[in-house]
């Protein structure tokens, strides 16, 4: 039963992601992205990662997508579609990026790609970490120690994106 649900949500997530990429309306794309986030949260929950599933819904489907929708509405992208966004240059870049992703997935599924956490990582190491630090500690301690610079860089990138959207929106007023 769990495997059937896993495959159902996996197919729904892939379908929602495909629909998100192929929609012309930015608002419709954002709504399909929310569907993708909910399907991913369901997959996390089925895998026993309840905390990540809840965080996926609260942070991504909640806060970040609302921010995206505000930016889309602020820039008025839903009513005035710019034709240069769908130009041939962007289609070539999207096709190249898609080919790179397919190549990486093929390499990852062939088993020749090195594991990012080494061969010892897996359910045993995760169970040991859960016993020592709990669910939140397993996620929070590496995020705020080992990946602190990447976390701060992501925060700065999101802040720059929001400020850029506001500057672009004020230019049209």
Short mmCIF file of N, CA, C and O in Angstrom, two decimals, residues 40-137:
data_model
loop_
_atom_site.label_atom_id
_atom_site.label_comp_id
_atom_site.label_asym_id
_atom_site.label_seq_id
_atom_site.Cartn_x
_atom_site.Cartn_y
_atom_site.Cartn_z
N UNK A 40 5.55 16.30 -2.90
CA UNK A 40 6.84 16.00 -2.27
C UNK A 40 6.69 15.85 -0.75
O UNK A 40 7.32 14.98 -0.15
N UNK A 41 5.84 16.67 -0.15
CA UNK A 41 5.60 16.54 1.29
C UNK A 41 4.96 15.20 1.60
O UNK A 41 5.30 14.55 2.61
N UNK A 42 4.05 14.75 0.75
CA UNK A 42 3.44 13.44 0.96
C UNK A 42 4.48 12.33 0.84
O UNK A 42 4.47 11.36 1.61
N UNK A 43 5.40 12.46 -0.10
CA UNK A 43 6.46 11.46 -0.26
C UNK A 43 7.35 11.44 0.97
O UNK A 43 7.71 10.37 1.47
N UNK A 44 7.72 12.63 1.47
CA UNK A 44 8.54 12.68 2.69
C UNK A 44 7.82 12.02 3.85
O UNK A 44 8.42 11.29 4.63
N UNK A 45 6.54 12.27 3.97
CA UNK A 45 5.77 11.67 5.06
C UNK A 45 5.72 10.15 4.91
O UNK A 45 5.85 9.41 5.90
N UNK A 46 5.53 9.66 3.70
CA UNK A 46 5.50 8.21 3.47
C UNK A 46 6.85 7.58 3.80
O UNK A 46 6.91 6.41 4.20
N UNK A 47 7.92 8.32 3.62
CA UNK A 47 9.26 7.78 3.91
C UNK A 47 9.61 7.89 5.40
O UNK A 47 10.71 7.52 5.80
N UNK A 48 8.71 8.43 6.20
CA UNK A 48 8.94 8.53 7.64
C UNK A 48 9.60 9.82 8.07
O UNK A 48 9.90 9.98 9.24
N UNK A 49 9.81 10.74 7.17
CA UNK A 49 10.42 12.03 7.50
C UNK A 49 9.30 13.04 7.73
O UNK A 49 9.05 13.93 6.90
N UNK A 50 8.62 12.89 8.86
CA UNK A 50 7.45 13.73 9.14
C UNK A 50 7.83 15.20 9.29
O UNK A 50 7.12 16.08 8.81
N UNK A 51 8.95 15.46 9.95
CA UNK A 51 9.36 16.85 10.16
C UNK A 51 9.64 17.54 8.83
O UNK A 51 9.20 18.68 8.60
N UNK A 52 10.35 16.87 7.94
CA UNK A 52 10.64 17.48 6.64
C UNK A 52 9.36 17.67 5.83
O UNK A 52 9.21 18.66 5.12
N UNK A 53 8.42 16.74 5.94
CA UNK A 53 7.14 16.89 5.26
C UNK A 53 6.38 18.11 5.73
O UNK A 53 5.84 18.87 4.92
N UNK A 54 6.36 18.31 7.04
CA UNK A 54 5.67 19.49 7.58
C UNK A 54 6.40 20.77 7.18
O UNK A 54 5.78 21.76 6.78
N UNK A 55 7.72 20.76 7.26
CA UNK A 55 8.50 21.93 6.87
C UNK A 55 8.30 22.23 5.38
O UNK A 55 8.22 23.39 4.97
N UNK A 56 8.21 21.18 4.57
CA UNK A 56 7.98 21.36 3.13
C UNK A 56 6.68 22.13 2.89
O UNK A 56 6.63 23.04 2.07
N UNK A 57 5.65 21.78 3.62
CA UNK A 57 4.36 22.45 3.44
C UNK A 57 4.40 23.87 4.02
O UNK A 57 3.98 24.82 3.35
N UNK A 58 4.94 24.01 5.23
CA UNK A 58 4.93 25.32 5.87
C UNK A 58 5.83 26.33 5.16
O UNK A 58 5.43 27.46 4.90
N UNK A 59 7.04 25.92 4.84
CA UNK A 59 8.02 26.87 4.29
C UNK A 59 7.83 27.04 2.79
O UNK A 59 7.64 28.16 2.30
N UNK A 60 7.85 25.93 2.05
CA UNK A 60 7.82 26.06 0.60
C UNK A 60 6.42 26.32 0.07
O UNK A 60 6.19 27.30 -0.64
N UNK A 61 5.47 25.44 0.38
CA UNK A 61 4.12 25.63 -0.14
C UNK A 61 3.43 26.82 0.51
O UNK A 61 2.56 27.43 -0.10
N UNK A 62 3.83 27.17 1.70
CA UNK A 62 3.21 28.29 2.38
C UNK A 62 3.92 29.59 2.11
O UNK A 62 3.51 30.38 1.26
N UNK A 63 5.01 29.80 2.79
CA UNK A 63 5.66 31.10 2.78
C UNK A 63 6.28 31.47 1.44
O UNK A 63 6.01 32.55 0.89
N UNK A 64 7.09 30.61 0.89
CA UNK A 64 7.81 30.98 -0.33
C UNK A 64 6.87 31.11 -1.52
O UNK A 64 6.99 32.03 -2.33
N UNK A 65 5.89 30.23 -1.63
CA UNK A 65 4.97 30.34 -2.77
C UNK A 65 4.08 31.56 -2.64
O UNK A 65 3.75 32.20 -3.64
N UNK A 66 3.69 31.92 -1.43
CA UNK A 66 2.93 33.16 -1.26
C UNK A 66 3.79 34.34 -1.68
O UNK A 66 3.32 35.27 -2.34
N UNK A 67 5.07 34.30 -1.32
CA UNK A 67 5.98 35.36 -1.75
C UNK A 67 6.08 35.41 -3.27
O UNK A 67 6.04 36.49 -3.87
N UNK A 68 6.18 34.25 -3.92
CA UNK A 68 6.23 34.21 -5.38
C UNK A 68 4.95 34.81 -5.98
O UNK A 68 5.00 35.57 -6.95
N UNK A 69 3.80 34.44 -5.42
CA UNK A 69 2.54 34.97 -5.95
C UNK A 69 2.44 36.48 -5.77
O UNK A 69 1.97 37.19 -6.66
N UNK A 70 2.93 36.99 -4.62
CA UNK A 70 2.95 38.44 -4.43
C UNK A 70 3.84 39.11 -5.46
O UNK A 70 3.50 40.16 -6.00
N UNK A 71 5.00 38.54 -5.72
CA UNK A 71 5.91 39.12 -6.71
C UNK A 71 5.29 39.08 -8.09
O UNK A 71 5.36 40.05 -8.86
N UNK A 72 4.64 37.97 -8.45
CA UNK A 72 3.98 37.87 -9.76
C UNK A 72 2.89 38.93 -9.88
O UNK A 72 2.77 39.61 -10.89
N UNK A 73 2.10 39.07 -8.83
CA UNK A 73 1.03 40.07 -8.88
C UNK A 73 1.59 41.49 -8.85
O UNK A 73 1.06 42.38 -9.49
N UNK A 74 2.68 41.68 -8.09
CA UNK A 74 3.29 43.01 -8.01
C UNK A 74 3.85 43.42 -9.37
O UNK A 74 3.74 44.58 -9.78
N UNK A 75 4.44 42.49 -10.08
CA UNK A 75 5.00 42.79 -11.39
C UNK A 75 3.95 42.74 -12.49
O UNK A 75 4.24 43.04 -13.63
N UNK A 76 2.74 42.29 -12.14
CA UNK A 76 1.64 42.19 -13.09
C UNK A 76 2.00 41.30 -14.27
O UNK A 76 1.70 41.60 -15.41
N UNK A 77 2.66 40.18 -13.98
CA UNK A 77 3.05 39.26 -15.04
C UNK A 77 1.89 38.44 -15.56
O UNK A 77 1.94 37.90 -16.64
N UNK A 78 0.84 38.32 -14.78
CA UNK A 78 -0.28 37.50 -15.20
C UNK A 78 -1.08 38.09 -16.32
O UNK A 78 -1.73 37.40 -17.09
N UNK A 79 -1.06 39.41 -16.50
CA UNK A 79 -1.88 40.05 -17.52
C UNK A 79 -1.11 40.46 -18.76
O UNK A 79 -1.62 40.45 -19.85
N UNK A 80 0.13 40.82 -18.60
CA UNK A 80 0.91 41.33 -19.71
C UNK A 80 2.09 40.39 -19.95
O UNK A 80 3.14 40.53 -19.35
N UNK A 81 1.92 39.42 -20.80
CA UNK A 81 2.94 38.42 -21.04
C UNK A 81 4.01 38.99 -21.96
O UNK A 81 3.70 39.52 -23.02
N UNK A 82 5.27 38.91 -21.54
CA UNK A 82 6.36 39.42 -22.35
C UNK A 82 6.84 38.33 -23.30
O UNK A 82 7.21 37.25 -22.85
N UNK A 83 6.87 38.60 -24.59
CA UNK A 83 7.25 37.56 -25.52
C UNK A 83 8.73 37.18 -25.46
O UNK A 83 9.09 36.08 -25.85
N UNK A 84 9.60 38.05 -24.92
CA UNK A 84 11.02 37.72 -24.93
C UNK A 84 11.37 36.64 -23.90
O UNK A 84 12.43 36.05 -23.97
N UNK A 85 10.46 36.39 -22.94
CA UNK A 85 10.72 35.33 -21.97
C UNK A 85 10.73 33.98 -22.66
O UNK A 85 11.48 33.09 -22.31
N UNK A 86 9.92 33.79 -23.68
CA UNK A 86 9.81 32.51 -24.40
C UNK A 86 10.58 32.55 -25.72
O UNK A 86 10.23 31.87 -26.66
N UNK A 87 11.65 33.31 -25.80
CA UNK A 87 12.39 33.40 -27.05
C UNK A 87 13.17 32.12 -27.29
O UNK A 87 13.26 31.25 -26.44
N UNK A 88 13.75 32.02 -28.48
CA UNK A 88 14.48 30.81 -28.87
C UNK A 88 15.74 30.60 -28.03
O UNK A 88 16.14 29.47 -27.80
N UNK A 89 16.35 31.68 -27.58
CA UNK A 89 17.56 31.55 -26.75
C UNK A 89 17.22 30.82 -25.46
O UNK A 89 17.93 29.91 -25.03
N UNK A 90 16.10 31.22 -24.84
CA UNK A 90 15.71 30.57 -23.58
C UNK A 90 15.30 29.12 -23.82
O UNK A 90 15.51 28.26 -22.96
N UNK A 91 14.70 28.84 -24.98
CA UNK A 91 14.33 27.45 -25.28
C UNK A 91 15.57 26.59 -25.44
O UNK A 91 15.62 25.44 -24.99
N UNK A 92 16.61 27.13 -26.07
CA UNK A 92 17.86 26.38 -26.24
C UNK A 92 18.52 26.16 -24.88
O UNK A 92 19.00 25.05 -24.58
N UNK A 93 18.52 27.19 -24.04
CA UNK A 93 19.09 27.05 -22.69
C UNK A 93 18.29 26.01 -21.89
O UNK A 93 18.88 25.16 -21.19
N UNK A 94 16.97 26.05 -21.98
CA UNK A 94 16.14 25.08 -21.26
C UNK A 94 16.39 23.66 -21.77
O UNK A 94 16.48 22.71 -20.98
N UNK A 95 16.52 23.50 -23.08
CA UNK A 95 16.79 22.16 -23.63
C UNK A 95 18.16 21.66 -23.19
O UNK A 95 18.30 20.49 -22.81
N UNK A 96 19.16 22.53 -23.18
CA UNK A 96 20.49 22.12 -22.71
C UNK A 96 20.48 21.75 -21.25
O UNK A 96 21.09 20.75 -20.84
N UNK A 97 19.79 22.53 -20.44
CA UNK A 97 19.69 22.22 -19.01
C UNK A 97 18.96 20.90 -18.80
O UNK A 97 19.36 20.09 -17.96
N UNK A 98 17.92 20.67 -19.57
CA UNK A 98 17.19 19.40 -19.48
C UNK A 98 18.07 18.22 -19.83
O UNK A 98 18.03 17.17 -19.17
N UNK A 99 18.89 18.36 -20.86
CA UNK A 99 19.80 17.27 -21.25
C UNK A 99 20.83 17.00 -20.15
O UNK A 99 21.16 15.85 -19.87
N UNK A 100 21.33 18.07 -19.52
CA UNK A 100 22.29 17.88 -18.42
C UNK A 100 21.63 17.15 -17.25
O UNK A 100 22.23 16.23 -16.67
N UNK A 101 20.40 17.52 -16.93
CA UNK A 101 19.69 16.86 -15.83
C UNK A 101 19.45 15.39 -16.16
O UNK A 101 19.63 14.50 -15.31
N UNK A 102 19.06 15.10 -17.40
CA UNK A 102 18.84 13.70 -17.80
C UNK A 102 20.14 12.91 -17.72
O UNK A 102 20.16 11.77 -17.25
N UNK A 103 21.25 13.52 -18.14
CA UNK A 103 22.54 12.84 -18.06
C UNK A 103 22.94 12.56 -16.62
O UNK A 103 23.43 11.48 -16.29
N UNK A 104 22.71 13.54 -15.72
CA UNK A 104 23.03 13.34 -14.30
C UNK A 104 22.15 12.25 -13.69
O UNK A 104 22.64 11.42 -12.90
N UNK A 105 20.86 12.24 -14.05
CA UNK A 105 19.98 11.20 -13.52
C UNK A 105 20.39 9.82 -14.04
O UNK A 105 20.37 8.84 -13.29
N UNK A 106 20.75 9.74 -15.30
CA UNK A 106 21.19 8.45 -15.87
C UNK A 106 22.45 7.96 -15.18
O UNK A 106 22.58 6.78 -14.86
N UNK A 107 23.36 8.88 -14.90
CA UNK A 107 24.60 8.50 -14.21
C UNK A 107 24.32 8.09 -12.77
O UNK A 107 24.90 7.14 -12.26
N UNK A 108 23.39 8.80 -12.11
CA UNK A 108 23.07 8.46 -10.72
C UNK A 108 22.39 7.10 -10.64
O UNK A 108 22.68 6.31 -9.74
N UNK A 109 21.50 6.79 -11.58
CA UNK A 109 20.81 5.51 -11.53
C UNK A 109 21.67 4.36 -12.04
O UNK A 109 21.38 3.20 -11.77
N UNK A 110 22.73 4.66 -12.77
CA UNK A 110 23.62 3.59 -13.22
C UNK A 110 24.51 3.09 -12.10
O UNK A 110 25.10 2.02 -12.20
N UNK A 111 24.63 3.86 -11.01
CA UNK A 111 25.41 3.41 -9.86
C UNK A 111 26.86 3.82 -9.91
O UNK A 111 27.62 3.44 -9.02
N UNK A 112 27.30 4.54 -10.90
CA UNK A 112 28.70 4.94 -11.03
C UNK A 112 29.01 6.26 -10.33
O UNK A 112 30.16 6.64 -10.24
N UNK A 113 28.01 6.95 -9.84
CA UNK A 113 28.22 8.25 -9.23
C UNK A 113 28.55 8.08 -7.74
O UNK A 113 27.96 7.25 -7.06
N UNK A 114 29.50 8.85 -7.27
CA UNK A 114 29.89 8.76 -5.86
C UNK A 114 28.76 9.27 -4.98
O UNK A 114 28.08 10.23 -5.31
N UNK A 115 28.58 8.62 -3.84
CA UNK A 115 27.54 9.03 -2.90
C UNK A 115 28.03 10.28 -2.18
O UNK A 115 29.19 10.35 -1.76
N UNK A 116 27.16 11.30 -2.00
CA UNK A 116 27.63 12.54 -1.38
C UNK A 116 28.02 12.37 0.08
O UNK A 116 28.85 13.10 0.58
N UNK A 117 27.44 11.43 0.78
CA UNK A 117 27.77 11.21 2.18
C UNK A 117 28.62 9.97 2.37
O UNK A 117 28.81 9.51 3.49
N UNK A 118 29.13 9.39 1.29
CA UNK A 118 29.94 8.19 1.40
C UNK A 118 29.08 6.93 1.40
O UNK A 118 27.86 6.99 1.43
N UNK A 119 29.71 5.80 1.35
CA UNK A 119 28.97 4.53 1.30
C UNK A 119 28.41 4.14 2.66
O UNK A 119 27.55 3.27 2.76
N UNK A 120 28.90 4.75 3.73
CA UNK A 120 28.41 4.36 5.05
C UNK A 120 27.11 5.04 5.41
O UNK A 120 26.46 4.64 6.38
N UNK A 121 26.73 6.07 4.69
CA UNK A 121 25.48 6.76 4.99
C UNK A 121 24.30 5.89 4.63
O UNK A 121 24.36 5.08 3.72
N UNK A 122 23.24 6.06 5.32
CA UNK A 122 22.04 5.29 5.04
C UNK A 122 21.18 5.17 6.27
O UNK A 122 21.29 5.97 7.21
N UNK A 123 20.31 4.17 6.28
CA UNK A 123 19.38 4.04 7.41
C UNK A 123 20.07 3.84 8.75
O UNK A 123 19.60 4.34 9.77
N UNK A 124 21.21 3.12 8.79
CA UNK A 124 21.90 2.90 10.06
C UNK A 124 22.45 4.20 10.64
O UNK A 124 22.28 4.48 11.83
N UNK A 125 23.09 4.99 9.81
CA UNK A 125 23.63 6.28 10.27
C UNK A 125 22.52 7.24 10.66
O UNK A 125 22.63 7.97 11.64
N UNK A 126 21.43 7.20 9.91
CA UNK A 126 20.28 8.05 10.24
C UNK A 126 19.67 7.64 11.57
O UNK A 126 19.33 8.50 12.40
N UNK A 127 19.53 6.35 11.82
CA UNK A 127 18.96 5.89 13.10
C UNK A 127 19.86 6.28 14.27
O UNK A 127 19.38 6.67 15.34
N UNK A 128 21.18 6.20 14.06
CA UNK A 128 22.11 6.61 15.12
C UNK A 128 21.98 8.11 15.41
O UNK A 128 21.96 8.54 16.56
N UNK A 129 21.88 8.92 14.35
CA UNK A 129 21.72 10.36 14.53
C UNK A 129 20.41 10.72 15.20
O UNK A 129 20.35 11.61 16.04
N UNK A 130 19.34 9.99 14.85
CA UNK A 130 18.05 10.24 15.47
C UNK A 130 18.08 9.91 16.96
O UNK A 130 17.49 10.62 17.77
N UNK A 131 18.76 8.83 17.30
CA UNK A 131 18.85 8.46 18.72
C UNK A 131 19.66 9.47 19.51
O UNK A 131 19.35 9.74 20.68
N UNK A 132 20.70 10.03 18.92
CA UNK A 132 21.56 10.97 19.64
C UNK A 132 20.97 12.38 19.73
O UNK A 132 21.05 13.03 20.77
N UNK A 133 20.40 12.89 18.59
CA UNK A 133 20.01 14.30 18.55
C UNK A 133 18.54 14.56 18.28
O UNK A 133 18.10 15.69 18.31
N UNK A 134 17.76 13.56 17.94
CA UNK A 134 16.36 13.76 17.62
C UNK A 134 16.19 14.21 16.18
O UNK A 134 17.16 14.50 15.48
N UNK A 135 14.96 14.30 15.73
CA UNK A 135 14.67 14.61 14.34
C UNK A 135 15.12 16.02 13.97
O UNK A 135 15.76 16.24 12.94
N UNK A 136 14.80 16.99 14.81
CA UNK A 136 15.16 18.38 14.50
C UNK A 136 16.68 18.56 14.55
O UNK A 136 17.25 19.25 13.71
N UNK A 137 17.33 17.91 15.49
CA UNK A 137 18.79 18.02 15.61
C UNK A 137 19.52 17.44 14.42
O UNK A 137 20.55 17.97 13.99
#
